[in-house]
Coordinates of C-alpha atoms and ligand atoms in Angstrom, one line a residue:
X287 CA 130.4 41.2 79.5
X288 CA 129.8 41.6 83.2
X289 CA 131.0 44.9 84.6
X290 CA 131.3 45.9 88.2
X291 CA 131.3 49.7 88.5
X292 CA 131.9 51.7 91.7
X293 CA 129.5 54.7 91.8
X294 CA 130.6 57.7 93.7
X295 CA 127.9 60.4 93.3
X296 CA 129.4 62.8 95.8
X297 CA 128.0 66.3 96.5
X298 CA 126.0 69.1 94.9
X299 CA 124.8 68.2 91.5
X300 CA 126.9 65.0 91.6
X301 CA 124.0 62.6 92.4
X302 CA 121.8 64.2 89.7
X303 CA 124.3 64.0 86.8
X304 CA 125.5 60.5 87.9
X305 CA 121.8 59.3 87.7
X306 CA 121.8 60.3 84.0
X307 CA 125.1 58.6 83.3
X308 CA 123.7 55.4 84.9
X309 CA 120.5 55.5 82.8
X310 CA 122.5 56.0 79.6
X311 CA 125.1 53.3 80.6
X312 CA 122.3 50.8 81.4
X313 CA 120.6 51.5 78.1
X314 CA 124.0 50.8 76.3
X315 CA 124.4 47.6 78.4
X316 CA 121.0 46.5 77.3
X317 CA 121.6 47.2 73.7
X318 CA 125.0 45.5 73.6
X319 CA 124.1 42.7 76.0
X320 CA 126.3 43.5 79.0
X321 CA 125.4 43.4 82.6
X322 CA 126.5 46.3 84.8
X323 CA 126.4 46.0 88.5
X324 CA 126.7 49.4 90.2
X325 CA 128.1 49.6 93.7
X326 CA 127.4 53.0 95.3
X327 CA 129.8 54.4 97.9
X328 CA 130.1 57.5 99.9
X329 CA 132.5 60.4 99.2
X330 CA 132.9 64.1 99.8
X331 CA 130.7 66.2 102.2
X332 CA 128.1 63.4 102.1
X333 CA 130.7 61.0 103.5
X334 CA 131.9 63.6 106.1
X335 CA 128.3 63.9 107.3
X336 CA 127.8 60.2 107.4
X337 CA 131.1 58.8 108.8
X338 CA 133.3 61.9 109.5
X339 CA 135.7 61.6 106.6
X340 CA 135.5 62.3 102.9
X341 CA 137.0 59.1 101.5
X342 CA 136.3 56.3 103.9
X343 CA 138.1 53.0 103.8
X344 CA 135.0 51.2 102.8
X345 CA 134.7 53.4 99.7
X346 CA 138.3 52.7 98.9
X347 CA 137.6 49.0 99.0
X348 CA 134.7 49.3 96.7
X349 CA 136.8 51.4 94.2
X350 CA 139.8 49.1 94.4
X351 CA 137.7 46.1 93.6
X352 CA 135.8 47.6 90.8
X353 CA 136.4 47.4 87.0
X354 CA 136.1 51.2 86.9
X355 CA 134.9 54.1 89.1
X356 CA 132.3 56.6 87.9
X357 CA 132.5 59.8 89.9
X358 CA 130.2 62.8 90.1
X359 CA 131.6 65.8 92.0
X360 CA 132.6 66.9 95.5
X361 CA 132.6 70.1 97.4
X362 CA 130.2 72.0 99.6
X363 CA 130.1 75.8 100.2
X364 CA 129.9 75.3 103.9
X365 CA 133.5 74.3 103.8
X366 CA 134.6 76.9 101.2
X367 CA 133.7 79.7 103.5
X368 CA 135.4 78.2 106.5
X369 CA 139.1 78.3 106.1
X370 CA 139.6 76.7 109.5
X371 CA 137.7 73.5 108.7
X372 CA 139.9 70.5 109.5
X373 CA 138.2 68.0 107.3
X374 CA 137.2 69.1 103.7
X375 CA 135.4 67.3 101.0
X376 CA 138.2 68.0 98.5
X377 CA 140.7 66.1 100.7
X378 CA 138.6 63.0 99.8
X379 CA 139.2 63.5 96.1
X380 CA 142.9 64.0 96.6
X381 CA 143.1 61.0 98.9
X382 CA 141.2 58.9 96.4
X383 CA 143.5 59.9 93.5
X384 CA 146.5 59.1 95.6
X385 CA 145.3 55.8 97.1
X386 CA 144.1 54.6 93.8
X387 CA 147.4 55.7 92.1
X388 CA 145.6 57.8 89.5
X389 CA 148.6 59.8 88.4
X390 CA 147.4 60.8 84.9
X391 CA 144.3 62.8 84.3
X392 CA 143.2 62.8 80.7
X393 CA 141.1 65.8 79.7
X394 CA 140.2 66.0 76.1
X395 CA 139.1 69.3 74.5
X396 CA 137.0 69.2 71.3
X397 CA 134.2 71.1 69.7
X398 CA 130.7 70.0 69.1
X399 CA 129.5 70.9 65.6
X400 CA 126.1 72.2 66.8
X401 CA 127.7 74.3 69.6
X402 CA 130.5 76.1 67.8
X403 CA 128.6 79.3 67.7
X404 CA 127.8 79.2 71.4
X405 CA 131.5 79.5 72.3
X406 CA 132.5 83.1 73.1
X407 CA 135.5 82.3 70.8
X408 CA 135.4 82.8 67.1
X409 CA 134.4 79.8 65.0
X410 CA 137.5 80.0 62.8
X411 CA 139.7 79.8 65.8
X412 CA 138.1 76.8 67.4
X413 CA 136.5 74.6 64.7
X414 CA 138.4 71.4 64.5
X415 CA 140.1 71.7 67.9
X416 CA 141.1 68.2 69.1
X417 CA 143.6 68.3 71.9
X418 CA 144.3 66.4 75.1
X419 CA 145.6 67.9 78.3
X420 CA 147.3 65.3 80.3
X421 CA 147.4 66.6 83.8
X422 CA 149.7 65.1 86.4
X423 CA 147.3 64.2 89.3
X424 CA 149.1 62.8 92.3
X425 CA 152.0 65.2 92.8
X426 CA 153.1 68.8 92.7
X427 CA 151.9 71.6 94.9
X428 CA 148.7 69.6 95.6
X429 CA 150.7 67.0 97.5
X430 CA 153.9 68.8 98.6
X431 CA 154.8 69.9 102.0
X432 CA 152.5 72.7 103.3
X433 CA 151.9 74.6 106.5
X434 CA 152.1 77.7 108.5
X435 CA 155.2 79.2 110.1
X436 CA 155.1 79.7 113.9
X437 CA 154.0 83.3 113.5
X438 CA 150.8 82.1 111.9
X439 CA 151.1 84.8 109.3
X440 CA 153.3 82.9 106.8
X441 CA 151.9 80.0 104.8
X442 CA 153.6 77.7 102.3
X443 CA 152.8 75.0 99.8
X444 CA 155.6 73.4 97.9
X445 CA 155.7 72.1 94.4
X446 CA 157.7 68.9 94.6
X447 CA 158.2 66.5 91.8
X448 CA 160.3 63.4 91.5
X449 CA 161.8 62.3 88.3
X450 CA 159.8 59.0 88.1
X451 CA 156.5 61.0 88.5
X452 CA 157.3 63.1 85.5
X453 CA 158.7 60.2 83.5
X454 CA 155.6 58.0 83.9
X455 CA 153.3 60.9 82.9
X456 CA 155.5 62.0 80.0
X457 CA 155.6 58.4 78.7
X458 CA 151.8 58.3 78.7
X459 CA 151.9 61.6 76.8
X460 CA 154.3 60.3 74.2
X461 CA 152.2 57.1 73.8
X462 CA 149.1 59.1 73.3
X463 CA 150.7 61.5 70.8
X464 CA 151.9 58.5 68.8
X465 CA 148.3 57.4 68.3
X466 CA 147.1 60.9 67.4
X467 CA 148.7 64.0 65.9
X468 CA 152.3 63.0 67.0
X469 CA 152.9 66.3 68.8
X470 CA 153.7 66.7 72.4
X471 CA 153.9 70.0 74.3
X472 CA 155.5 70.1 77.8
X473 CA 153.9 73.1 79.6
X474 CA 155.8 74.4 82.6
X475 CA 157.4 77.4 84.2
X476 CA 161.0 76.4 83.8
X477 CA 162.2 80.0 83.6
X478 CA 161.4 80.3 87.3
X479 CA 160.7 76.9 89.0
X480 CA 163.2 74.2 89.7
X481 CA 160.5 71.6 89.6
X482 CA 159.7 72.7 86.0
X483 CA 163.4 72.4 85.1
X484 CA 163.2 68.8 86.3
X485 CA 160.2 68.3 84.0
X486 CA 162.1 69.6 81.0
X487 CA 165.1 67.6 81.7
X488 CA 163.1 64.4 82.1
X489 CA 161.0 65.0 78.9
X490 CA 164.1 65.9 76.9
X491 CA 165.7 62.6 78.0
X492 CA 162.7 60.7 76.6
X493 CA 162.7 62.4 73.2
X494 CA 165.1 60.0 71.6
X495 CA 162.8 57.1 72.5
X496 CA 160.0 58.6 70.5
X497 CA 161.6 60.1 67.4
X498 CA 158.3 60.3 65.6
X499 CA 156.9 62.7 68.1
X500 CA 157.5 66.4 67.6
X501 CA 158.2 67.9 71.1
X502 CA 157.9 71.5 72.2
X503 CA 158.3 73.3 75.5
X504 CA 156.2 76.3 76.4
X505 CA 155.7 78.3 79.5
X506 CA 152.3 78.0 81.2
X507 CA 151.5 81.8 81.2
X508 CA 152.0 81.9 77.4
X509 CA 150.0 78.7 76.9
X510 CA 147.1 80.3 78.9
X511 CA 146.9 82.8 76.1
X512 CA 147.7 80.6 73.1
X513 CA 145.3 77.8 74.1
X514 CA 142.3 80.0 73.4
X515 CA 144.0 81.9 70.5
X516 CA 145.2 78.9 68.5
X517 CA 143.9 75.7 70.2
X518 CA 144.4 73.9 66.9
X519 CA 148.2 74.2 67.4
X520 CA 148.1 71.6 70.2
X521 CA 147.8 67.9 70.2
X522 CA 148.9 66.4 73.5
X523 CA 149.9 68.7 76.4
X524 CA 151.5 67.4 79.5
X525 CA 151.7 69.5 82.5
X526 CA 151.9 69.6 86.3
X527 CA 148.9 69.2 88.6
X528 CA 148.1 72.8 89.3
X529 CA 148.8 74.1 85.8
X530 CA 146.6 71.4 84.4
X531 CA 143.8 72.2 86.8
X532 CA 143.8 75.8 85.6
X533 CA 144.3 75.2 81.9
X534 CA 141.5 72.6 81.6
X535 CA 138.9 75.0 83.0
X536 CA 140.1 77.5 80.5
X537 CA 140.0 75.0 77.7
X538 CA 136.4 74.1 78.4
X539 CA 135.4 77.5 77.0
X540 CA 136.4 76.2 73.6
X541 CA 133.7 73.5 73.7
X542 CA 131.0 75.9 74.8
X543 CA 130.3 74.8 78.3
X544 CA 132.1 73.4 81.3
X545 CA 129.1 71.1 81.6
X546 CA 130.3 69.2 78.6
X547 CA 133.9 68.1 79.4
X548 CA 134.6 64.6 80.5
X549 CA 137.8 63.2 81.9
X550 CA 139.5 59.9 82.9
X551 CA 142.1 59.4 85.6
X552 CA 144.4 56.5 85.1
X553 CA 147.2 54.8 86.9
X554 CA 148.3 51.2 86.9
X555 CA 145.1 49.7 88.5
X556 CA 141.5 50.8 88.3
X557 CA 140.6 54.0 86.4
X558 CA 138.2 56.7 87.3
X559 CA 135.8 58.7 85.1
X560 CA 134.5 62.1 86.1
X561 CA 133.3 65.4 84.7
X562 CA 135.8 68.2 85.0
X563 CA 133.3 70.5 86.5
X564 CA 132.7 70.8 90.2
X565 CA 129.7 70.3 92.5
X566 CA 127.9 73.5 91.4
X567 CA 126.1 73.9 94.7
X568 CA 123.8 76.7 93.4
X569 CA 122.1 74.2 91.1
X570 CA 122.0 71.2 93.5
X571 CA 118.6 69.6 93.7
X572 CA 117.1 71.8 91.0
X573 CA 117.4 69.3 88.2
X574 CA 119.0 71.9 85.9
X575 CA 122.7 70.8 85.7
X576 CA 124.1 69.6 82.4
X577 CA 124.6 65.9 82.7
X578 CA 126.6 65.5 79.4
X579 CA 130.1 65.8 81.0
X580 CA 129.3 62.8 83.2
X581 CA 127.6 60.9 80.4
X582 CA 130.6 61.5 78.1
X583 CA 132.9 60.4 81.0
X584 CA 130.9 57.1 81.0
X585 CA 131.7 56.9 77.2
X586 CA 135.4 57.2 78.0
X587 CA 135.0 54.4 80.5
X588 CA 133.5 52.1 77.9
X589 CA 136.3 53.0 75.5
X590 CA 138.9 52.1 78.1
X591 CA 137.2 48.8 78.8
X592 CA 137.7 48.0 75.1
X593 CA 134.0 48.6 74.3
X594 CA 134.5 51.1 71.5
X595 CA 131.1 50.6 69.9
X596 CA 129.4 51.2 73.2
X597 CA 131.4 54.4 73.7
X598 CA 130.5 55.6 70.2
X599 CA 126.8 54.9 70.8
X600 CA 127.0 57.3 73.7
X601 CA 128.9 60.0 71.8
X602 CA 126.5 59.7 68.9
X603 CA 123.4 60.1 71.1
X604 CA 124.9 63.1 72.8
X605 CA 125.6 64.8 69.5
X606 CA 122.1 64.0 68.4
X607 CA 120.7 65.6 71.6
X608 CA 122.7 68.7 71.0
X609 CA 121.7 68.9 67.3
X610 CA 118.0 68.5 68.2
X611 CA 118.2 71.0 71.1
X612 CA 117.5 68.6 73.9
X613 CA 119.7 70.5 76.2
X614 CA 119.8 71.9 79.8
X615 CA 119.5 75.6 80.4
X616 CA 123.3 76.4 80.1
X617 CA 123.0 75.6 76.4
X618 CA 119.3 76.5 75.8
X619 CA 120.1 80.0 74.5
X620 CA 116.6 81.3 74.7
X621 CA 115.1 78.0 73.5
X622 CA 113.5 75.3 75.6
X623 CA 115.6 74.2 78.5
X624 CA 115.2 70.6 79.4
X625 CA 115.7 69.3 82.9
X626 CA 118.7 67.2 83.8
X627 CA 116.6 64.1 84.2
X628 CA 114.7 64.8 80.9
X629 CA 118.0 64.9 79.0
X630 CA 119.0 61.7 80.7
X631 CA 115.7 60.0 79.8
X632 CA 116.0 61.2 76.2
X633 CA 119.5 60.0 75.8
X634 CA 118.7 56.6 77.2
X635 CA 115.6 56.2 75.0
X636 CA 117.6 57.2 71.9
X637 CA 120.6 54.8 72.5
Ligands
LIG813 C1 139.3 69.3 89.5 C2 138.9 70.0 90.7 C3 139.7 69.5 91.9 C4 141.1 69.8 91.6 C5 139.2 70.2 93.2 C6 137.8 69.9 93.5 C7 140.1 69.7 94.4 O1 139.0 71.4 90.5 O2 139.2 68.0 89.5 O3 139.8 69.9 88.6 O4 141.6 70.9 91.8 O5 141.8 68.8 91.2
LIG814 MN1 139.6 72.0 88.5

């Protein structure tokens, strides 16, 4: 199979972790007789520096015409500490999600057998966790009306949802649940927010179309607690953009490291694959970041391209590296810490 993949390395550790995912993907391509052509394109602070905006039209063209997009990370501290900055790298990510119509962000949470004891959570609570947080990605407070009142001292961001936005996400959630544990939990704040009440109403209306799926409704504050107390109680969670952003960072603790969690963002056209972690600027250029979240995102990409054996080969080699202690410093735990590039080389060689 010939694959044309857009490669958006972005900022911070993005380029380093992307390099490893490319090495591993190329090794998989070689083993299974595929041909991948990678088309790099600019995004984030790197794109602001080069052309003045974080998601240039040329980058959009490259993504829109690709079979899939593999994405590293964006963000740069020079913008974080400047609230008055007019152009920010993160705007590129949001614009990209919106222009590519990536309304559903699939963030799986699972445990790795060899890492269970590295989690700050007790083994008996987390062993066997297998859940998916399906985060709405192109609506809500991230995209609602925002601004300052004339006095300059009042700011607002609005959480706006339209019924069709909730419905298309919820349908994906139901479909996923059908193929898994047949449980769907709608996570919202319907005791306070009108937008959340629209979510409940919309999901309730869909229940009868999916009689096999057991549906529950929980408030996000309570889920923040239950998720790390009884993660095994969840199968598929659907939730709004901001709630999903927060809960998925929290859920990464179950796996042992934020550096491990992959994601896919899907819509009706091309899909995008990215680690859930950010650009980790403190580590940029040091060859110490954990590349596994990006490598596992590439596995999700192969899976979605109907290349299940290829995806499995990646997951297997990742498990092997963890079991044999070929890990970066975040997981080294007093043992040898491998460099980002060494982990990538090892994975590629062992595919
Ligand atoms: C994520 C990130 C982004 C988000 C930031 C960088 C805008 O935290 O993908 O979770 O909030 O969506
Ligand atoms: Mn986030």
